[in-house]
Amino acid sequence: MGVASCWTRGVGPTSAPAFGWSGVAGSLPTELADMGVDPRSVELVLISHVHDDHIGWNVTDAGAPTFPNARYVIHRADWDLMANATDEEDREIFTTTLEPLEHAGVVQLSEAAFAVTDELRLEHASGHTPGHQVLAIDSDGERALLCADLVNHPVQLLQPGLAGASDMDPVGANATRSAWLERIVRDGRTVAPAHFAQPFGTIARDGGGYRWAPLPG
Ligand SMILES: [Zn+2]
């Protein structure tokens, strides 16, 4: 299974909204091509949440789904958030990266936990956004979690009560983060936070908080 979790991959092309503030051109299509993945062969796109640095490749410059044969799974709470947005920036994100998917008929809204396969389970982990989702992987006795923006910076492991600046509901995000950190340690999951300097690592208890240990690159 290919994994695209690092945020620079999700920013999108230079025409995408997140390029304006990040100055980063996302590299997802190039990296998929390097792995020999044809976008037409992708059947499912799991969207962790609707921040623009995570959905920049939803559509092409021409406004068509980048993965024309895929269903795009988005949590209903995040879809509603953006579909009903009145803020100008969020309206632009919706019209450029989400509405075209609706017009193409490829949106699948999730609500509770969503079993993608026997080994992949999408779980609602709200707080960062109302519909933020993480992907648990249980395969061949190994466990991982693509945790998107559950934790935005390693300092939040040292101080688990520290909300991220982009957490829409800081209290809810803290509660979700605390609960998941306990589960991650208990299950021994390798984690892939979207915004850490290293894409994969493990988390262990350390005093009153946790310690991040990146996997060798
Ligand atoms: Zn985010």
PDB file of C-alpha atoms and ligand atoms in Angstrom:
ATOM      1  CA  MET A   1       0.000   0.000   0.000  1.00  0.00           C
ATOM      2  CA  GLY A   2       1.330   3.455  -0.855  1.00  0.00           C
ATOM      3  CA  VAL A   3       1.236   6.015   1.898  1.00  0.00           C
ATOM      4  CA  ALA A   4       1.069   9.737   1.275  1.00  0.00           C
ATOM      5  CA  SER A   5       0.927  11.441   4.623  1.00  0.00           C
ATOM      6  CA  CYS A   6       3.490  14.245   4.708  1.00  0.00           C
ATOM      7  CA  TRP A   7       1.687  17.568   4.360  1.00  0.00           C
ATOM      8  CA  THR A   8       3.857  18.916   1.553  1.00  0.00           C
ATOM      9  CA  ARG A   9       2.358  16.208  -0.633  1.00  0.00           C
ATOM     10  CA  GLY A  10      -1.178  17.439  -0.035  1.00  0.00           C
ATOM     11  CA  VAL A  11      -0.763  21.133  -0.721  1.00  0.00           C
ATOM     12  CA  GLY A  12      -1.650  20.744  -4.368  1.00  0.00           C
ATOM     13  CA  PRO A  13      -0.437  22.477  -7.517  1.00  0.00           C
ATOM     14  CA  THR A  14       0.592  26.134  -7.593  1.00  0.00           C
ATOM     15  CA  SER A  15      -3.006  27.001  -8.469  1.00  0.00           C
ATOM     16  CA  ALA A  16      -4.327  25.430  -5.229  1.00  0.00           C
ATOM     17  CA  PRO A  17      -5.425  27.658  -2.315  1.00  0.00           C
ATOM     18  CA  ALA A  18      -2.716  26.404   0.072  1.00  0.00           C
ATOM     19  CA  PHE A  19       0.083  27.412  -2.296  1.00  0.00           C
ATOM     20  CA  GLY A  20      -0.774  31.050  -1.604  1.00  0.00           C
ATOM     21  CA  TRP A  21       0.223  30.885   2.055  1.00  0.00           C
ATOM     22  CA  SER A  22       2.702  28.004   1.999  1.00  0.00           C
ATOM     23  CA  GLY A  23       4.682  28.684  -1.153  1.00  0.00           C
ATOM     24  CA  VAL A  24       5.003  24.909  -1.416  1.00  0.00           C
ATOM     25  CA  ALA A  25       4.025  23.023  -4.542  1.00  0.00           C
ATOM     26  CA  GLY A  26       2.761  19.607  -3.522  1.00  0.00           C
ATOM     27  CA  SER A  27       4.538  16.577  -4.889  1.00  0.00           C
ATOM     28  CA  LEU A  28       1.877  13.853  -4.673  1.00  0.00           C
ATOM     29  CA  PRO A  29       1.390  13.127  -8.418  1.00  0.00           C
ATOM     30  CA  THR A  30       5.152  13.013  -9.005  1.00  0.00           C
ATOM     31  CA  GLU A  31       5.670  10.676  -6.093  1.00  0.00           C
ATOM     32  CA  LEU A  32       2.813   8.415  -7.193  1.00  0.00           C
ATOM     33  CA  ALA A  33       4.278   8.313 -10.693  1.00  0.00           C
ATOM     34  CA  ASP A  34       7.670   7.395  -9.241  1.00  0.00           C
ATOM     35  CA  MET A  35       5.924   4.508  -7.461  1.00  0.00           C
ATOM     36  CA  GLY A  36       4.271   3.434 -10.710  1.00  0.00           C
ATOM     37  CA  VAL A  37       0.757   4.388  -9.566  1.00  0.00           C
ATOM     38  CA  ASP A  38      -1.606   5.516 -12.318  1.00  0.00           C
ATOM     39  CA  PRO A  39      -4.145   8.036 -10.900  1.00  0.00           C
ATOM     40  CA  ARG A  40      -6.852   6.174 -12.844  1.00  0.00           C
ATOM     41  CA  SER A  41      -6.136   3.045 -10.814  1.00  0.00           C
ATOM     42  CA  VAL A  42      -6.894   4.718  -7.460  1.00  0.00           C
ATOM     43  CA  GLU A  43     -10.288   3.593  -6.180  1.00  0.00           C
ATOM     44  CA  LEU A  44     -10.521   5.402  -2.861  1.00  0.00           C
ATOM     45  CA  VAL A  45      -9.300   8.740  -1.540  1.00  0.00           C
ATOM     46  CA  LEU A  46      -9.602   9.115   2.234  1.00  0.00           C
ATOM     47  CA  ILE A  47      -9.657  12.762   3.270  1.00  0.00           C
ATOM     48  CA  SER A  48      -8.469  13.314   6.838  1.00  0.00           C
ATOM     49  CA  HIS A  49      -9.973  16.784   7.023  1.00  0.00           C
ATOM     50  CA  VAL A  50     -10.760  19.808   4.930  1.00  0.00           C
ATOM     51  CA  HIS A  51      -7.817  22.105   5.685  1.00  0.00           C
ATOM     52  CA  ASP A  52      -6.504  23.223   2.335  1.00  0.00           C
ATOM     53  CA  ASP A  53      -3.009  21.794   2.777  1.00  0.00           C
ATOM     54  CA  HIS A  54      -4.541  18.308   2.885  1.00  0.00           C
ATOM     55  CA  ILE A  55      -6.911  18.477  -0.088  1.00  0.00           C
ATOM     56  CA  GLY A  56      -4.962  20.389  -2.718  1.00  0.00           C
ATOM     57  CA  TRP A  57      -4.870  17.464  -5.123  1.00  0.00           C
ATOM     58  CA  ASN A  58      -8.577  16.667  -4.996  1.00  0.00           C
ATOM     59  CA  VAL A  59      -8.972  18.130  -8.442  1.00  0.00           C
ATOM     60  CA  THR A  60      -6.785  19.031 -11.387  1.00  0.00           C
ATOM     61  CA  ASP A  61      -6.187  22.561 -12.640  1.00  0.00           C
ATOM     62  CA  ALA A  62      -9.115  21.945 -14.974  1.00  0.00           C
ATOM     63  CA  GLY A  63     -11.393  21.211 -12.021  1.00  0.00           C
ATOM     64  CA  ALA A  64     -11.809  17.465 -12.671  1.00  0.00           C
ATOM     65  CA  PRO A  65     -11.124  14.822 -10.011  1.00  0.00           C
ATOM     66  CA  THR A  66      -7.387  14.028  -9.980  1.00  0.00           C
ATOM     67  CA  PHE A  67      -8.336  10.396  -9.364  1.00  0.00           C
ATOM     68  CA  PRO A  68     -11.197  10.009 -11.848  1.00  0.00           C
ATOM     69  CA  ASN A  69     -12.229   6.501 -10.787  1.00  0.00           C
ATOM     70  CA  ALA A  70     -12.072   7.058  -7.027  1.00  0.00           C
ATOM     71  CA  ARG A  71     -14.657   7.697  -4.377  1.00  0.00           C
ATOM     72  CA  TYR A  72     -13.559  10.526  -2.086  1.00  0.00           C
ATOM     73  CA  VAL A  73     -14.482   9.797   1.544  1.00  0.00           C
ATOM     74  CA  ILE A  74     -15.006  12.932   3.652  1.00  0.00           C
ATOM     75  CA  HIS A  75     -16.566  13.123   7.094  1.00  0.00           C
ATOM     76  CA  ARG A  76     -20.024  14.654   6.964  1.00  0.00           C
ATOM     77  CA  ALA A  77     -19.185  17.236   9.655  1.00  0.00           C
ATOM     78  CA  ASP A  78     -16.288  18.599   7.599  1.00  0.00           C
ATOM     79  CA  TRP A  79     -18.328  18.580   4.415  1.00  0.00           C
ATOM     80  CA  ASP A  80     -21.128  20.529   6.112  1.00  0.00           C
ATOM     81  CA  LEU A  81     -18.592  22.932   7.621  1.00  0.00           C
ATOM     82  CA  MET A  82     -17.242  23.880   4.228  1.00  0.00           C
ATOM     83  CA  ALA A  83     -20.478  23.658   2.243  1.00  0.00           C
ATOM     84  CA  ASN A  84     -22.059  26.159   4.635  1.00  0.00           C
ATOM     85  CA  ALA A  85     -18.991  28.377   5.071  1.00  0.00           C
ATOM     86  CA  THR A  86     -19.474  32.120   4.747  1.00  0.00           C
ATOM     87  CA  ASP A  87     -15.819  33.082   5.218  1.00  0.00           C
ATOM     88  CA  GLU A  88     -14.352  34.127   1.870  1.00  0.00           C
ATOM     89  CA  GLU A  89     -11.249  31.942   2.161  1.00  0.00           C
ATOM     90  CA  ASP A  90     -13.266  28.855   3.075  1.00  0.00           C
ATOM     91  CA  ARG A  91     -15.730  29.546   0.256  1.00  0.00           C
ATOM     92  CA  GLU A  92     -12.806  29.549  -2.178  1.00  0.00           C
ATOM     93  CA  ILE A  93     -11.498  26.278  -0.765  1.00  0.00           C
ATOM     94  CA  PHE A  94     -14.936  24.722  -1.103  1.00  0.00           C
ATOM     95  CA  THR A  95     -15.565  25.912  -4.642  1.00  0.00           C
ATOM     96  CA  THR A  96     -12.103  24.975  -5.915  1.00  0.00           C
ATOM     97  CA  THR A  97     -11.353  21.698  -4.137  1.00  0.00           C
ATOM     98  CA  LEU A  98     -14.611  20.172  -2.891  1.00  0.00           C
ATOM     99  CA  GLU A  99     -17.586  21.301  -4.953  1.00  0.00           C
ATOM    100  CA  PRO A 100     -16.114  19.864  -8.186  1.00  0.00           C
ATOM    101  CA  LEU A 101     -16.114  16.440  -6.503  1.00  0.00           C
ATOM    102  CA  GLU A 102     -19.797  16.810  -5.696  1.00  0.00           C
ATOM    103  CA  HIS A 103     -20.528  17.784  -9.288  1.00  0.00           C
ATOM    104  CA  ALA A 104     -18.634  14.702 -10.458  1.00  0.00           C
ATOM    105  CA  GLY A 105     -20.699  12.516  -8.109  1.00  0.00           C
ATOM    106  CA  VAL A 106     -17.675  11.016  -6.366  1.00  0.00           C
ATOM    107  CA  VAL A 107     -18.184  12.172  -2.760  1.00  0.00           C
ATOM    108  CA  GLN A 108     -18.933   9.603  -0.060  1.00  0.00           C
ATOM    109  CA  LEU A 109     -19.718  11.091   3.341  1.00  0.00           C
ATOM    110  CA  SER A 110     -18.598   9.148   6.418  1.00  0.00           C
ATOM    111  CA  GLU A 111     -19.992   9.517   9.923  1.00  0.00           C
ATOM    112  CA  ALA A 112     -18.983   6.871  12.472  1.00  0.00           C
ATOM    113  CA  ALA A 113     -16.012   4.544  12.093  1.00  0.00           C
ATOM    114  CA  PHE A 114     -15.636   3.305   8.529  1.00  0.00           C
ATOM    115  CA  ALA A 115     -14.099  -0.085   7.794  1.00  0.00           C
ATOM    116  CA  VAL A 116     -12.296   0.370   4.487  1.00  0.00           C
ATOM    117  CA  THR A 117     -11.013  -3.216   4.496  1.00  0.00           C
ATOM    118  CA  ASP A 118     -10.314  -5.787   7.210  1.00  0.00           C
ATOM    119  CA  GLU A 119      -6.987  -4.025   7.751  1.00  0.00           C
ATOM    120  CA  LEU A 120      -7.896  -0.355   7.322  1.00  0.00           C
ATOM    121  CA  ARG A 121     -10.274   1.509   9.574  1.00  0.00           C
ATOM    122  CA  LEU A 122     -11.127   5.206   9.319  1.00  0.00           C
ATOM    123  CA  GLU A 123     -12.085   6.679  12.687  1.00  0.00           C
ATOM    124  CA  HIS A 124     -13.619  10.015  13.573  1.00  0.00           C
ATOM    125  CA  ALA A 125     -11.148  12.053  15.680  1.00  0.00           C
ATOM    126  CA  SER A 126     -12.794  15.439  15.981  1.00  0.00           C
ATOM    127  CA  GLY A 127     -11.467  18.676  17.414  1.00  0.00           C
ATOM    128  CA  HIS A 128      -8.808  19.771  14.945  1.00  0.00           C
ATOM    129  CA  THR A 129     -11.805  20.085  12.630  1.00  0.00           C
ATOM    130  CA  PRO A 130     -15.310  18.759  13.362  1.00  0.00           C
ATOM    131  CA  GLY A 131     -14.848  15.903  10.899  1.00  0.00           C
ATOM    132  CA  HIS A 132     -11.147  15.152  11.332  1.00  0.00           C
ATOM    133  CA  GLN A 133     -10.436  11.456  10.698  1.00  0.00           C
ATOM    134  CA  VAL A 134      -7.475   9.142  11.288  1.00  0.00           C
ATOM    135  CA  LEU A 135      -6.688   5.861   9.545  1.00  0.00           C
ATOM    136  CA  ALA A 136      -5.783   2.852  11.696  1.00  0.00           C
ATOM    137  CA  ILE A 137      -3.838   0.101   9.950  1.00  0.00           C
ATOM    138  CA  ASP A 138      -3.739  -3.419  11.429  1.00  0.00           C
ATOM    139  CA  SER A 139      -1.895  -5.716   9.069  1.00  0.00           C
ATOM    140  CA  ASP A 140       0.179  -8.871   9.513  1.00  0.00           C
ATOM    141  CA  GLY A 141       0.479  -8.280  13.249  1.00  0.00           C
ATOM    142  CA  GLU A 142       1.694  -4.715  12.818  1.00  0.00           C
ATOM    143  CA  ARG A 143      -0.187  -1.581  13.722  1.00  0.00           C
ATOM    144  CA  ALA A 144       0.034   1.985  12.482  1.00  0.00           C
ATOM    145  CA  LEU A 145      -1.972   5.164  12.518  1.00  0.00           C
ATOM    146  CA  LEU A 146      -2.009   7.816   9.819  1.00  0.00           C
ATOM    147  CA  CYS A 147      -2.976  10.511  12.271  1.00  0.00           C
ATOM    148  CA  ALA A 148      -3.091  13.593  10.034  1.00  0.00           C
ATOM    149  CA  ASP A 149      -3.314  16.651  12.319  1.00  0.00           C
ATOM    150  CA  LEU A 150      -4.152  14.821  15.551  1.00  0.00           C
ATOM    151  CA  VAL A 151      -0.767  16.149  16.758  1.00  0.00           C
ATOM    152  CA  ASN A 152       0.795  19.061  14.878  1.00  0.00           C
ATOM    153  CA  HIS A 153       4.124  19.379  16.699  1.00  0.00           C
ATOM    154  CA  PRO A 154       6.219  17.105  18.967  1.00  0.00           C
ATOM    155  CA  VAL A 155       5.942  19.655  21.777  1.00  0.00           C
ATOM    156  CA  GLN A 156       2.295  18.597  22.131  1.00  0.00           C
ATOM    157  CA  LEU A 157       3.582  15.180  23.201  1.00  0.00           C
ATOM    158  CA  LEU A 158       5.646  16.716  25.982  1.00  0.00           C
ATOM    159  CA  GLN A 159       2.670  18.852  26.996  1.00  0.00           C
ATOM    160  CA  PRO A 160      -0.455  16.960  25.911  1.00  0.00           C
ATOM    161  CA  GLY A 161      -2.747  19.821  27.031  1.00  0.00           C
ATOM    162  CA  LEU A 162      -1.207  22.220  24.514  1.00  0.00           C
ATOM    163  CA  ALA A 163      -3.660  22.963  21.704  1.00  0.00           C
ATOM    164  CA  GLY A 164      -2.438  23.512  18.169  1.00  0.00           C
ATOM    165  CA  ALA A 165      -2.940  26.957  16.648  1.00  0.00           C
ATOM    166  CA  SER A 166      -5.072  25.447  13.893  1.00  0.00           C
ATOM    167  CA  ASP A 167      -7.279  23.330  16.187  1.00  0.00           C
ATOM    168  CA  MET A 168     -10.806  24.625  15.550  1.00  0.00           C
ATOM    169  CA  ASP A 169     -12.060  23.278  18.879  1.00  0.00           C
ATOM    170  CA  PRO A 170      -9.030  23.377  21.216  1.00  0.00           C
ATOM    171  CA  VAL A 171     -10.798  21.666  24.130  1.00  0.00           C
ATOM    172  CA  GLY A 172     -12.205  18.926  21.932  1.00  0.00           C
ATOM    173  CA  ALA A 173      -8.891  18.498  20.120  1.00  0.00           C
ATOM    174  CA  ASN A 174      -7.058  18.084  23.410  1.00  0.00           C
ATOM    175  CA  ALA A 175      -9.524  15.446  24.594  1.00  0.00           C
ATOM    176  CA  THR A 176      -9.263  13.546  21.305  1.00  0.00           C
ATOM    177  CA  ARG A 177      -5.454  13.810  21.292  1.00  0.00           C
ATOM    178  CA  SER A 178      -5.183  12.557  24.883  1.00  0.00           C
ATOM    179  CA  ALA A 179      -7.453   9.593  24.222  1.00  0.00           C
ATOM    180  CA  TRP A 180      -5.622   8.640  21.046  1.00  0.00           C
ATOM    181  CA  LEU A 181      -2.160   8.984  22.594  1.00  0.00           C
ATOM    182  CA  GLU A 182      -3.196   6.442  25.219  1.00  0.00           C
ATOM    183  CA  ARG A 183      -4.473   4.105  22.500  1.00  0.00           C
ATOM    184  CA  ILE A 184      -1.342   4.573  20.389  1.00  0.00           C
ATOM    185  CA  VAL A 185       0.928   3.608  23.291  1.00  0.00           C
ATOM    186  CA  ARG A 186      -1.308   0.739  24.405  1.00  0.00           C
ATOM    187  CA  ASP A 187      -1.520  -0.686  20.875  1.00  0.00           C
ATOM    188  CA  GLY A 188       2.130   0.010  20.012  1.00  0.00           C
ATOM    189  CA  ARG A 189       1.175   1.820  16.820  1.00  0.00           C
ATOM    190  CA  THR A 190       3.701   3.385  14.511  1.00  0.00           C
ATOM    191  CA  VAL A 191       2.330   6.838  13.740  1.00  0.00           C
ATOM    192  CA  ALA A 192       2.511   9.159  10.756  1.00  0.00           C
ATOM    193  CA  PRO A 193       1.712  12.737  11.788  1.00  0.00           C
ATOM    194  CA  ALA A 194       1.300  14.999   8.779  1.00  0.00           C
ATOM    195  CA  HIS A 195       3.374  17.929  10.016  1.00  0.00           C
ATOM    196  CA  PHE A 196       6.353  16.446  11.846  1.00  0.00           C
ATOM    197  CA  ALA A 197       9.817  16.743  10.313  1.00  0.00           C
ATOM    198  CA  GLN A 198      10.023  12.944  10.083  1.00  0.00           C
ATOM    199  CA  PRO A 199       7.092  11.107   8.476  1.00  0.00           C
ATOM    200  CA  PHE A 200       7.012   8.000  10.701  1.00  0.00           C
ATOM    201  CA  GLY A 201       7.835   7.297  14.326  1.00  0.00           C
ATOM    202  CA  THR A 202       6.779   5.783  17.593  1.00  0.00           C
ATOM    203  CA  ILE A 203       5.427   7.355  20.765  1.00  0.00           C
ATOM    204  CA  ALA A 204       6.234   6.246  24.306  1.00  0.00           C
ATOM    205  CA  ARG A 205       5.269   7.543  27.723  1.00  0.00           C
ATOM    206  CA  ASP A 206       7.779   9.957  29.270  1.00  0.00           C
ATOM    207  CA  GLY A 207       6.982  11.326  32.703  1.00  0.00           C
ATOM    208  CA  GLY A 208       3.693  13.217  32.496  1.00  0.00           C
ATOM    209  CA  GLY A 209       3.789  13.307  28.724  1.00  0.00           C
ATOM    210  CA  TYR A 210       5.071  11.341  25.750  1.00  0.00           C
ATOM    211  CA  ARG A 211       8.245  11.063  23.734  1.00  0.00           C
ATOM    212  CA  TRP A 212       8.541  10.995  19.933  1.00  0.00           C
ATOM    213  CA  ALA A 213      11.043   8.603  18.381  1.00  0.00           C
ATOM    214  CA  PRO A 214      11.291   8.941  14.603  1.00  0.00           C
ATOM    215  CA  LEU A 215      11.918   5.841  12.565  1.00  0.00           C
ATOM    216  CA  PRO A 216      15.235   5.823  10.715  1.00  0.00           C
ATOM    217  CA  GLY A 217      14.688   7.355   7.278  1.00  0.00           C
TER     218      GLY A 217
HETATM  219 ZN    ZN B   1      -5.222  20.711   9.611  1.00  0.00          ZN
END
